[in-house]
Coordinates of C-alpha atoms and ligand atoms in Angstrom, one line a residue:
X1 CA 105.6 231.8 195.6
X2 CA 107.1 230.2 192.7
X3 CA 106.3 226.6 192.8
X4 CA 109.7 225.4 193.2
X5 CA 109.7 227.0 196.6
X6 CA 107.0 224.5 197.9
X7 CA 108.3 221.5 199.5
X8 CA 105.6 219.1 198.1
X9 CA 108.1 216.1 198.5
X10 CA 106.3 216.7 202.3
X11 CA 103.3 214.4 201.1
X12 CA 100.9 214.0 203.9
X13 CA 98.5 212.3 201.6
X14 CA 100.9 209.6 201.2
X15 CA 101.7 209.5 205.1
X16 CA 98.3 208.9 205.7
X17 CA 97.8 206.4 202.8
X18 CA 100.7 204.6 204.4
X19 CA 99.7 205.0 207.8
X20 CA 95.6 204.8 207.8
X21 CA 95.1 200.9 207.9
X22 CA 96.8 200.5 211.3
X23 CA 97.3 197.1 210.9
X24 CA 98.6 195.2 214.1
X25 CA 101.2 193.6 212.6
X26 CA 102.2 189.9 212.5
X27 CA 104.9 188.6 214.4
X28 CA 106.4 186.8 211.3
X29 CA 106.3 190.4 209.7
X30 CA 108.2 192.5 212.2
X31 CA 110.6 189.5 212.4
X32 CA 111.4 189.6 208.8
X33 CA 111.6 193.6 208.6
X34 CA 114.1 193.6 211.6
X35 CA 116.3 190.6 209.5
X36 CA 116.7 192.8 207.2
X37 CA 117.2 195.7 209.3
X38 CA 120.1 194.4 210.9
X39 CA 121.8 194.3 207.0
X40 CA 121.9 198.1 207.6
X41 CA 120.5 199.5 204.6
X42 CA 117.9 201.1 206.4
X43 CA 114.3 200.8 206.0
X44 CA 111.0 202.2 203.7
X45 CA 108.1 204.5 204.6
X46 CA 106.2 201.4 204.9
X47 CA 108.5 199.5 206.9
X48 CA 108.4 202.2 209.5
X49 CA 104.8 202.8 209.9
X50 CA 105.1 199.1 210.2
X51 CA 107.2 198.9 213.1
X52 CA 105.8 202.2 214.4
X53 CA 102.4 200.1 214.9
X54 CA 104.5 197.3 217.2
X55 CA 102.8 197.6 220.5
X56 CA 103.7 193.3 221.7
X57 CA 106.5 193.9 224.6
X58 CA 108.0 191.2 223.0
X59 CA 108.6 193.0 219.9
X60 CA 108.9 196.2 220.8
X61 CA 112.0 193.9 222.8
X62 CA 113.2 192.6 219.9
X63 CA 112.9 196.0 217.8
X64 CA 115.3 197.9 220.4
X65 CA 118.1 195.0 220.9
X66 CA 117.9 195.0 217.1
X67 CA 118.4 199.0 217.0
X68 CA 121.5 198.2 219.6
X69 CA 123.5 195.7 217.7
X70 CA 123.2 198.0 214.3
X71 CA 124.2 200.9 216.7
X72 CA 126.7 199.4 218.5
X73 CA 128.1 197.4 215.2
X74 CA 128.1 200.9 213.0
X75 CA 129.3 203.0 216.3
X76 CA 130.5 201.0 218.4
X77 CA 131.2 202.4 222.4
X78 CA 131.6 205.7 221.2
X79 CA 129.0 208.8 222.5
X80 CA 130.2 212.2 221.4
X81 CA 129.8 215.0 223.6
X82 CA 129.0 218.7 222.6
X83 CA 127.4 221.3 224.1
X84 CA 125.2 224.4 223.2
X85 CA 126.2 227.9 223.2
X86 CA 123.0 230.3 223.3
X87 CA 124.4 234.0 222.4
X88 CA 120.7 235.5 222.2
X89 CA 117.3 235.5 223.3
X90 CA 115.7 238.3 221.4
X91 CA 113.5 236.7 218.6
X92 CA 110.8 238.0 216.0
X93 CA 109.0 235.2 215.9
X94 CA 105.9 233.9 218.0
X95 CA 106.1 229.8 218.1
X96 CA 103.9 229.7 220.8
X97 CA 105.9 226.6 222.9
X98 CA 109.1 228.9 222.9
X99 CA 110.1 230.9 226.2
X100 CA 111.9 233.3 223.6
X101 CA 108.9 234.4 221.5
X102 CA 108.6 238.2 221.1
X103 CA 105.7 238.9 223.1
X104 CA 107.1 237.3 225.9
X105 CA 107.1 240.0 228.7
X106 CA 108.2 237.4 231.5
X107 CA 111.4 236.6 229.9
X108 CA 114.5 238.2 230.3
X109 CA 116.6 239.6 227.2
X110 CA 119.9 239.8 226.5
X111 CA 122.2 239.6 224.1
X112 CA 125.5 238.6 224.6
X113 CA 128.8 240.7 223.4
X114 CA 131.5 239.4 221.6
X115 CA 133.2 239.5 225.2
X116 CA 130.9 237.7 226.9
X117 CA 130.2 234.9 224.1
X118 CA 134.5 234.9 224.7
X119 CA 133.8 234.2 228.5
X120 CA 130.9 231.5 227.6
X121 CA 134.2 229.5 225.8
X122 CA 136.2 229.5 227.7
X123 CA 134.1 228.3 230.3
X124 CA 133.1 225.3 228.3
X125 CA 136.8 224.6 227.0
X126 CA 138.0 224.3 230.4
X127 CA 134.9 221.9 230.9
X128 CA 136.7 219.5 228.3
X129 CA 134.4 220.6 225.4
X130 CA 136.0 220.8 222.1
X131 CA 132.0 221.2 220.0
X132 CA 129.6 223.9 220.8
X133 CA 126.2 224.2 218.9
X134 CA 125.6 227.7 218.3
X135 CA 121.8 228.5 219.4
X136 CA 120.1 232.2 218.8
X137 CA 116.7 233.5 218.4
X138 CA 115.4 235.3 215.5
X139 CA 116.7 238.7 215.8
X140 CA 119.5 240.2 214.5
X141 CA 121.3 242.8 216.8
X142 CA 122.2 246.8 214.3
X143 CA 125.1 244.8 213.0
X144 CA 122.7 241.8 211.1
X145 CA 123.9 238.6 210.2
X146 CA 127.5 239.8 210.9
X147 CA 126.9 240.1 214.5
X148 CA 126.8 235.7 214.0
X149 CA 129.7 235.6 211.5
X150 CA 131.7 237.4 214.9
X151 CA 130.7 235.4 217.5
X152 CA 131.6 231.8 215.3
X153 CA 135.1 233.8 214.8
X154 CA 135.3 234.5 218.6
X155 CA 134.4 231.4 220.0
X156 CA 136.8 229.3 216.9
X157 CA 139.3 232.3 218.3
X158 CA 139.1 231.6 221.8
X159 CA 141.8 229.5 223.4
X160 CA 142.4 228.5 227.3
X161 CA 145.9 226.8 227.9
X162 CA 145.9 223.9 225.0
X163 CA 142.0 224.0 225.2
X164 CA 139.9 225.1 222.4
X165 CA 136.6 224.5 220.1
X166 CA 137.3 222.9 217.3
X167 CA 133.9 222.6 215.8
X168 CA 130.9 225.0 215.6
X169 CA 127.8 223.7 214.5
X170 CA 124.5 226.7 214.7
X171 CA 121.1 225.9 215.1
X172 CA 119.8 229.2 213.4
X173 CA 116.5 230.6 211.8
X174 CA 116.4 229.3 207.7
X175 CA 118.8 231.5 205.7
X176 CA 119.5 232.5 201.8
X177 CA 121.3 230.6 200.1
X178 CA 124.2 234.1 200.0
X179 CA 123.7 233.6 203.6
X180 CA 124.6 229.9 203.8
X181 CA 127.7 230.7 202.1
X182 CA 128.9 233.0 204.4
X183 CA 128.4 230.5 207.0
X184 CA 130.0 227.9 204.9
X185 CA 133.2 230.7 204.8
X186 CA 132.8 230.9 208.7
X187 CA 133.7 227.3 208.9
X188 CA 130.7 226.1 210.5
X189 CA 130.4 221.8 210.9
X190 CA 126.5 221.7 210.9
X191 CA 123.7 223.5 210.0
X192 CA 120.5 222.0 212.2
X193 CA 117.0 223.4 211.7
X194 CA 114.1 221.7 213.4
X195 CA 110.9 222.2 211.5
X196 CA 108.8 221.8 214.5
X197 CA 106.4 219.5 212.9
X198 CA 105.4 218.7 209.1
X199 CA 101.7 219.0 209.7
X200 CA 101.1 221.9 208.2
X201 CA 97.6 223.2 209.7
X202 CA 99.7 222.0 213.1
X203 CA 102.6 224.3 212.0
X204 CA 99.9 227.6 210.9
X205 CA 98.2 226.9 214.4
X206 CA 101.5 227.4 216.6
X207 CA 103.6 230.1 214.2
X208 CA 101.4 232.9 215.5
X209 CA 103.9 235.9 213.6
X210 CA 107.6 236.1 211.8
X211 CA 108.9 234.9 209.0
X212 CA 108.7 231.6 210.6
X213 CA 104.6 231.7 209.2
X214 CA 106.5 230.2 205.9
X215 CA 106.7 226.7 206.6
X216 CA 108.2 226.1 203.0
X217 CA 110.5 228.8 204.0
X218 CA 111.6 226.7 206.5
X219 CA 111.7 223.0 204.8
X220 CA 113.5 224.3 201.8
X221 CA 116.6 225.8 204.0
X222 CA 118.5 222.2 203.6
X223 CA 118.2 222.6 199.5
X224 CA 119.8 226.1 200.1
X225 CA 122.4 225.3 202.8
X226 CA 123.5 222.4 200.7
X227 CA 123.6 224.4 197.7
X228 CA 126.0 227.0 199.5
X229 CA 128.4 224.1 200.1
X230 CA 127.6 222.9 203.2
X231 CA 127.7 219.0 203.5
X232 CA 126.0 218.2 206.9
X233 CA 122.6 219.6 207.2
X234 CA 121.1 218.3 210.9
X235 CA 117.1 217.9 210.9
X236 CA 114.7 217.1 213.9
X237 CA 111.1 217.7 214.6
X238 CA 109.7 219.3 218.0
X239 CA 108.1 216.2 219.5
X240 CA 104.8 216.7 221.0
X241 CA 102.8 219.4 218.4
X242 CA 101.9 216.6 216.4
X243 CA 101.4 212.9 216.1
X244 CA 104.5 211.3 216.1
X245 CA 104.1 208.2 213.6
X246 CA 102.9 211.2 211.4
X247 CA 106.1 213.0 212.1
X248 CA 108.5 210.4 211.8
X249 CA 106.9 209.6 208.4
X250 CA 107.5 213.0 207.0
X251 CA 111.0 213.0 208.1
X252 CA 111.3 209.9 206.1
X253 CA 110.0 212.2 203.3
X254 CA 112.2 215.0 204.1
X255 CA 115.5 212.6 204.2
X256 CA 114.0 211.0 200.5
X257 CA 114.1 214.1 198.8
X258 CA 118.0 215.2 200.4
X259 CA 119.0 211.7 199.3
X260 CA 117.6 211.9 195.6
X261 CA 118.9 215.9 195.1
X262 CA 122.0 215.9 196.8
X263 CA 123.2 212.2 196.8
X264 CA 123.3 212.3 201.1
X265 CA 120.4 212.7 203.6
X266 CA 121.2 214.6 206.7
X267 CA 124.2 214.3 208.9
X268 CA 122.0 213.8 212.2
X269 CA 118.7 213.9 213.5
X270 CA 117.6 215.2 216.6
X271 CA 115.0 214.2 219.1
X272 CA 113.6 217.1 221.0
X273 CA 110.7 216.7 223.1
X274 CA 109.0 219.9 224.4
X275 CA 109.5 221.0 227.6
X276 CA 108.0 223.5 230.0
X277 CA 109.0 227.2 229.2
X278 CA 108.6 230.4 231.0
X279 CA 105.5 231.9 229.3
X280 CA 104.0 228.7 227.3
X281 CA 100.2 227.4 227.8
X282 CA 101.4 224.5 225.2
X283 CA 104.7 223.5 226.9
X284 CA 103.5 222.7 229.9
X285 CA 100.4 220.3 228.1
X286 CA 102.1 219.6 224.8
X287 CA 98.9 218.5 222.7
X288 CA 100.2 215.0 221.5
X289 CA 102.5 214.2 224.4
X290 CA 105.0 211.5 223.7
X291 CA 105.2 208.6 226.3
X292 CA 108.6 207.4 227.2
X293 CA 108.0 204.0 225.8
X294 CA 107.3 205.6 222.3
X295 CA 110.0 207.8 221.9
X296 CA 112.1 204.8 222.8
X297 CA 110.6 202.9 220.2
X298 CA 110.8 206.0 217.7
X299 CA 114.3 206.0 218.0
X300 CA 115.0 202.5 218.1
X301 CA 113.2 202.3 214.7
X302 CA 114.7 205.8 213.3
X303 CA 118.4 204.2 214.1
X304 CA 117.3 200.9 211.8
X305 CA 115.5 203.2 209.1
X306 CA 119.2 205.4 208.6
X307 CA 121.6 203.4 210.4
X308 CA 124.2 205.6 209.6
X309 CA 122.6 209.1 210.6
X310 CA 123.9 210.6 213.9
X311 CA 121.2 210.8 216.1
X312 CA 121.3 213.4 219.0
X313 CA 120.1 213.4 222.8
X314 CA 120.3 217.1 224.4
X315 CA 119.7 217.4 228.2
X316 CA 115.9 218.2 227.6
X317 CA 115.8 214.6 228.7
X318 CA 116.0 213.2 232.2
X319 CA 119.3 211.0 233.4
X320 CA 116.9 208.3 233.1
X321 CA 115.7 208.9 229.6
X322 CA 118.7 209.9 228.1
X323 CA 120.3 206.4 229.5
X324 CA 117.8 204.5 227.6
X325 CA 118.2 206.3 224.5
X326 CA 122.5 205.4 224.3
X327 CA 121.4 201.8 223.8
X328 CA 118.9 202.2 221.1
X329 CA 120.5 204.3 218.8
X330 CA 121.6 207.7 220.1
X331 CA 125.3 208.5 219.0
X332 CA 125.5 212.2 220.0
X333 CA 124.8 214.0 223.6
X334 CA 124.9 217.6 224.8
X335 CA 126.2 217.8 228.6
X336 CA 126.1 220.6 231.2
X337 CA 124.0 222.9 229.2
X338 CA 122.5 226.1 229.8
X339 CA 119.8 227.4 227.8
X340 CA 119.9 231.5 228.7
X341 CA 122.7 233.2 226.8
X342 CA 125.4 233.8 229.6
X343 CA 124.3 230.8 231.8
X344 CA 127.7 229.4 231.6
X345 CA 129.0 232.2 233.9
X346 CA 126.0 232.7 235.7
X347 CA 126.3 229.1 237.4
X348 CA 123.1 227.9 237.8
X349 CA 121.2 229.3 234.2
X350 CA 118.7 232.0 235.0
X351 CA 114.5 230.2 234.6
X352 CA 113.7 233.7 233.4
X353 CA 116.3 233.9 230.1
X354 CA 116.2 230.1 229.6
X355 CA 114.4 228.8 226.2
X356 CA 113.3 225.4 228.3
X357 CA 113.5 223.6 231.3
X358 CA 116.0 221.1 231.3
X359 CA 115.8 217.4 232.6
X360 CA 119.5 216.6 233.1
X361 CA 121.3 219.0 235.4
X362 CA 124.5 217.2 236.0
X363 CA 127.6 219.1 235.4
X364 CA 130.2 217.5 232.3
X365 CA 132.6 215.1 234.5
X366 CA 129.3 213.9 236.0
X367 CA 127.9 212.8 232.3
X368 CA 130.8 211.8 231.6
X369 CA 131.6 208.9 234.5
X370 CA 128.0 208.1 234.3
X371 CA 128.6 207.7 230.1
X372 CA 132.1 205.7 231.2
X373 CA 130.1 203.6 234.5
X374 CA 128.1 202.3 231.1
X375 CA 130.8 201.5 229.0
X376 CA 130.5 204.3 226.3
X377 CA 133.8 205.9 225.4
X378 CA 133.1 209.6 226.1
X379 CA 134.2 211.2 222.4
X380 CA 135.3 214.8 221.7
X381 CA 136.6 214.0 218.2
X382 CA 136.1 216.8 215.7
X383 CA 138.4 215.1 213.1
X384 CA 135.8 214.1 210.0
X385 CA 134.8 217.7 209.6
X386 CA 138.6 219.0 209.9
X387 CA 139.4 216.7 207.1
X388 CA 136.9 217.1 204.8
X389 CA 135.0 213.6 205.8
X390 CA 131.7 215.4 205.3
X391 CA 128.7 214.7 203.6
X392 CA 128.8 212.1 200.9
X393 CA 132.8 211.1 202.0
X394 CA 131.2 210.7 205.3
X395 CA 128.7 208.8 204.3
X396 CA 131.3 206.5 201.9
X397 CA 133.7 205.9 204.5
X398 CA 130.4 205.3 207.1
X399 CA 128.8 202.9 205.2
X400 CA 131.8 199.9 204.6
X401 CA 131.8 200.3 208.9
X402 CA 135.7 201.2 207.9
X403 CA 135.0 204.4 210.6
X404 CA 136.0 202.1 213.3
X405 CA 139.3 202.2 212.2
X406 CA 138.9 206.4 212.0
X407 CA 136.4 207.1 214.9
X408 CA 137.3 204.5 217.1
X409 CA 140.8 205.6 217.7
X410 CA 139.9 208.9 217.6
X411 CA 137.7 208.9 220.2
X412 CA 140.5 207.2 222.9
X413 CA 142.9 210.0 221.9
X414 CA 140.5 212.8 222.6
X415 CA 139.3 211.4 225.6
X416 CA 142.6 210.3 226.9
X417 CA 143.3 214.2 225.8
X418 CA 139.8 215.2 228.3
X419 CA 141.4 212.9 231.0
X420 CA 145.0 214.9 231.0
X421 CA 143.8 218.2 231.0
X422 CA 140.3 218.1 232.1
X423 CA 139.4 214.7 234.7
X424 CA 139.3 214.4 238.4
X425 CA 141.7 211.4 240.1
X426 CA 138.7 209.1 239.9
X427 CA 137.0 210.2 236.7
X428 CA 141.0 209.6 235.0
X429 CA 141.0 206.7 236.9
X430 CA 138.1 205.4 235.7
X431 CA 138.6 206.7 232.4
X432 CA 142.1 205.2 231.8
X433 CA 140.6 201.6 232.9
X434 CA 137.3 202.1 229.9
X435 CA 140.6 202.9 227.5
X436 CA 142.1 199.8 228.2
X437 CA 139.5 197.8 228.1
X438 CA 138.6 198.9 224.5
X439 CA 142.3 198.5 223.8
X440 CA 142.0 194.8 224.4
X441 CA 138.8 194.2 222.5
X442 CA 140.3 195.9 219.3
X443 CA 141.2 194.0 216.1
X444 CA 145.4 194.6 215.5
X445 CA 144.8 197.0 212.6
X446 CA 142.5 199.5 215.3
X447 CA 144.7 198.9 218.2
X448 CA 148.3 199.7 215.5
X449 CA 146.3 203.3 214.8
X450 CA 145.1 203.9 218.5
X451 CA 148.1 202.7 220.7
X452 CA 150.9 205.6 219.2
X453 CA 148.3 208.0 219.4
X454 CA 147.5 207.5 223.1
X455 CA 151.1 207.7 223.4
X456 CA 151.2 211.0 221.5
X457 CA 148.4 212.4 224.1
X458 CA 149.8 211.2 227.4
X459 CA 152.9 212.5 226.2
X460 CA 151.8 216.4 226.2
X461 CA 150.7 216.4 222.1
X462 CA 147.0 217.5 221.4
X463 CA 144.7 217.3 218.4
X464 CA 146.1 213.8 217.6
X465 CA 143.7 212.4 215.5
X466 CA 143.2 210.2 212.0
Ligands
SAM1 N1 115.3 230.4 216.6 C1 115.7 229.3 215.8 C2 114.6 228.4 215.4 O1 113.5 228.5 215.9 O2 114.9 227.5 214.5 C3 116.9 228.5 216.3 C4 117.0 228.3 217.8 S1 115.6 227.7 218.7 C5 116.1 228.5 220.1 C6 116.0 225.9 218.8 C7 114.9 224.9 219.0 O3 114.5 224.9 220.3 C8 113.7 225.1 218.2 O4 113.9 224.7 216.8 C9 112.7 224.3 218.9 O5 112.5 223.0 218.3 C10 113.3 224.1 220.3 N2 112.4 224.5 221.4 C11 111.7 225.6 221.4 N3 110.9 225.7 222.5 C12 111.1 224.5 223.1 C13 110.5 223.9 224.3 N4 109.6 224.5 225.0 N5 111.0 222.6 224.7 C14 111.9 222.0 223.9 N6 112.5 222.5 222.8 C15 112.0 223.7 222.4
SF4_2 FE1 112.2 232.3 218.3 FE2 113.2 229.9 217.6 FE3 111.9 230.3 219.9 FE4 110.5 230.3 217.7 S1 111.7 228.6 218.5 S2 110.3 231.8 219.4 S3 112.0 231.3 216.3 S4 113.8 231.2 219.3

């Protein structure tokens, strides 16, 4: 391998240099990192390990009502829904937590047809969705990395009354950078890739076969999707293989070197934790479980390291958990999902052809009055990708907080849009009384943007947006 093609900016002897001494830190400390957290310009390698070390409930108070105000002041109310689309469970690989790995005998195949990837969309458009996360395993059907390009073009295709996706984001093996392009061309939002963990002997241990050995292979696919042109890269580690401080750290090291190369760090960050699959020793007795309190804490302090990365919740997490997680940082959840390609149709999601088990079982209109009953606007906004806010313009117009006067508005219209077309009589009535609410606590420049748009959507117009 040419040395190029190793991602040495993962340093784990500087993790552990920063993260060895395992000092408990002083109160005076933490209080001084979290003042100048709450300037929002995130935090250092240090500062993390620092606040990672926090085990006084006082603090670990203190560090999550800090992560709220920097997440409610950068985000606001808003939560935006998506949810994922598995087309295929064949894979090559053999992660040895994954129900889809090829040796898997108790797990059902399929792959689903450009029809029945159609069906899937229309199921979750008349759901209310308007984002699906495209999700596959690692095999290609004869037709090869076409058989993808098709089912983005179907599902972007697919329309049911005024209903329709209007971004596709794919969580995909690591591609070239030709291949990147293609998806680039295929108008994908973005491109997430979880590397599992950083630790490399961890990695070796649990990538038993498949390309998916390469753990450089793997790290370096952000350098090649960015240098095919697409803007927002998502990253996440598989919580659970590995120390999470560790983890945490290298993702810090990971987001460094997007920063200094391409001027932006990722779009968003996800939090998986692993979950029982059909098939998996190490899913059901993950080897450095992750307690509820610390994955709080983990991603009260990611939200204060990048204040203004997206951070995303999927239903691997209980009702519960997931709750807990709005308030210290989260700003994107999936809802209703099914993990077996075809689950959509098939109702309940078939054990047998699903990746995981999931925590959250609750349909869409039940997340979403349990999201309202909280007092998060429910958002389906799509509108930064579909004008070219992406990447570094995101970040730009992120950073001055002047996306209030963007996302804010945009996330009444599309969810005044969900409430027409989609909402029972009491989720719209609900719904209608969280709009007007937020109307009254908007300044007049948000409410002169978001009152003739609500207009424009309760009077029949769709895909009103800023
Ligand atoms: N096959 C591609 C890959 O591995 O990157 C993309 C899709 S894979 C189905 C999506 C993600 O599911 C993986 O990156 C992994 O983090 C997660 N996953 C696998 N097994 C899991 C489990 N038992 N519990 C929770 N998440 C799991
Ligand atoms: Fe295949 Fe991805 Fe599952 Fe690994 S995590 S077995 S690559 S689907």
């Amino acid at each position: 391998m040419k040395p190029q093609e190793r991602a040495d900016y993962i340093n784990e002897q500087e993790i552990e240099g920063i993260l060895a001494p395992r000092p408990r830190p002083e109160q005076a400390k933490v209080r001084e990192l979290l003042a100048k957290a709450r300037e929002m310009h995130g935090l250092t390698m240090e500062e993390v390990a620092c606040l990672s070390h926090v085990e006084s409930p006082e603090l670990l108070h203190e560090i999550c009502s800090t992560a709220k105000q920097v997440k409610e002041e950068i985000y606001g109310s808003r939560l935006v829904l998506f949810a994922p689309l598995y087309i295929s469970n064949r894979c090559a690989n053999e992660c040895t937590y994954c129900a889809f790995r090829a040796t898997n005998t108790a797990l059902k195949r399929r792959t689903l047809t450009q029809e029945e990837i159609a069906e899937e969309t229309r199921i979750l458009i008349r759901q209310g969705h308007k984002r699906v996360l495209v999700v596959a395993g690692e095999a290609l059907p004869p037709q090869g990395f076409q058989y993808i390009l098709d089912s983005i073009a179907t599902i972007y295709d697919t329309r049911v009354g005024p209903g329709e996706i209007r971004r596709v984001n794919v969580n995909l093996a690591p591609q070239t950078t030709e291949i990147f392009r293609q998806l680039k061309a295929a108008g994908i939002g973005t491109f997430q890739l979880f590397q599992e963990t950083y630790h490399r002997p961890t990695y070796a241990q649990v990538h038993l076969k498949g390309r998916k050995r390469d753990y450089d292979w793997r790290t370096t696919a952000f350098d090649r999707a960015m240098e095919a042109g697409i803007d927002d890269v998502g990253i996440g580690v598989l919580f659970g293989l590995y120390d999470w401080r560790f983890e945490i750290m290298a993702m810090m090291q990971h987001i460094r070197h997007l920063e200094q190369k391409f001027g932006v760090g990722p779009h968003t960050i996800s939090f998986p934790r692993i979950e029982p699959a059909v098939g998996s020793e190490i899913a059901t007795r993950p080897p450095h479980a992750v307690s509820d309190a610390d994955f709080l804490k983990m991603i009260a302090i990611m939200r204060l390291a990048v204040p203004y990365t997206g951070m995303i919740m999927s239903t691997r997490e209980t009702a519960e958990v997931r709750r807990a997680t709005f308030a210290v940082g989260i700003s994107q959840i999936s809802a209703g999902s099914r993990t077996d390609p075809g689950g959509y149709k098939d109702g309940e999601g078939d054990p047998n052809g699903s990746q995981f088990q999931l925590g959250d079982h609750r349909t869409v209109e039940q997340v979403v009055s349990d999201v309202v009953s909280l007092g998060y606007v429910p958002s389906f906004c799509t509108a930064c990708y579909r004008t070219g806010r992406t990447g570094q313009d995101f970040m730009d117009l992120a950073k001055p907080g002047e996306i209030k006067y963007h996302c804010h508005p945009n996330a009444l219209s599309t969810f005044q849009e969900y409430l027409c077309d989609y909402a029972s009589i009491p989720a719209k009535a609900a719904g209608e009384k969280l709009i007007s609410i937020e109307l009254q606590h908007m300044d007049n420049q948000q409410t002169a943007c978001a009152l003739p748009m609500l207009n424009k959507v309760r009077r029949g117009e769709r895909d009103v947006f800023v």
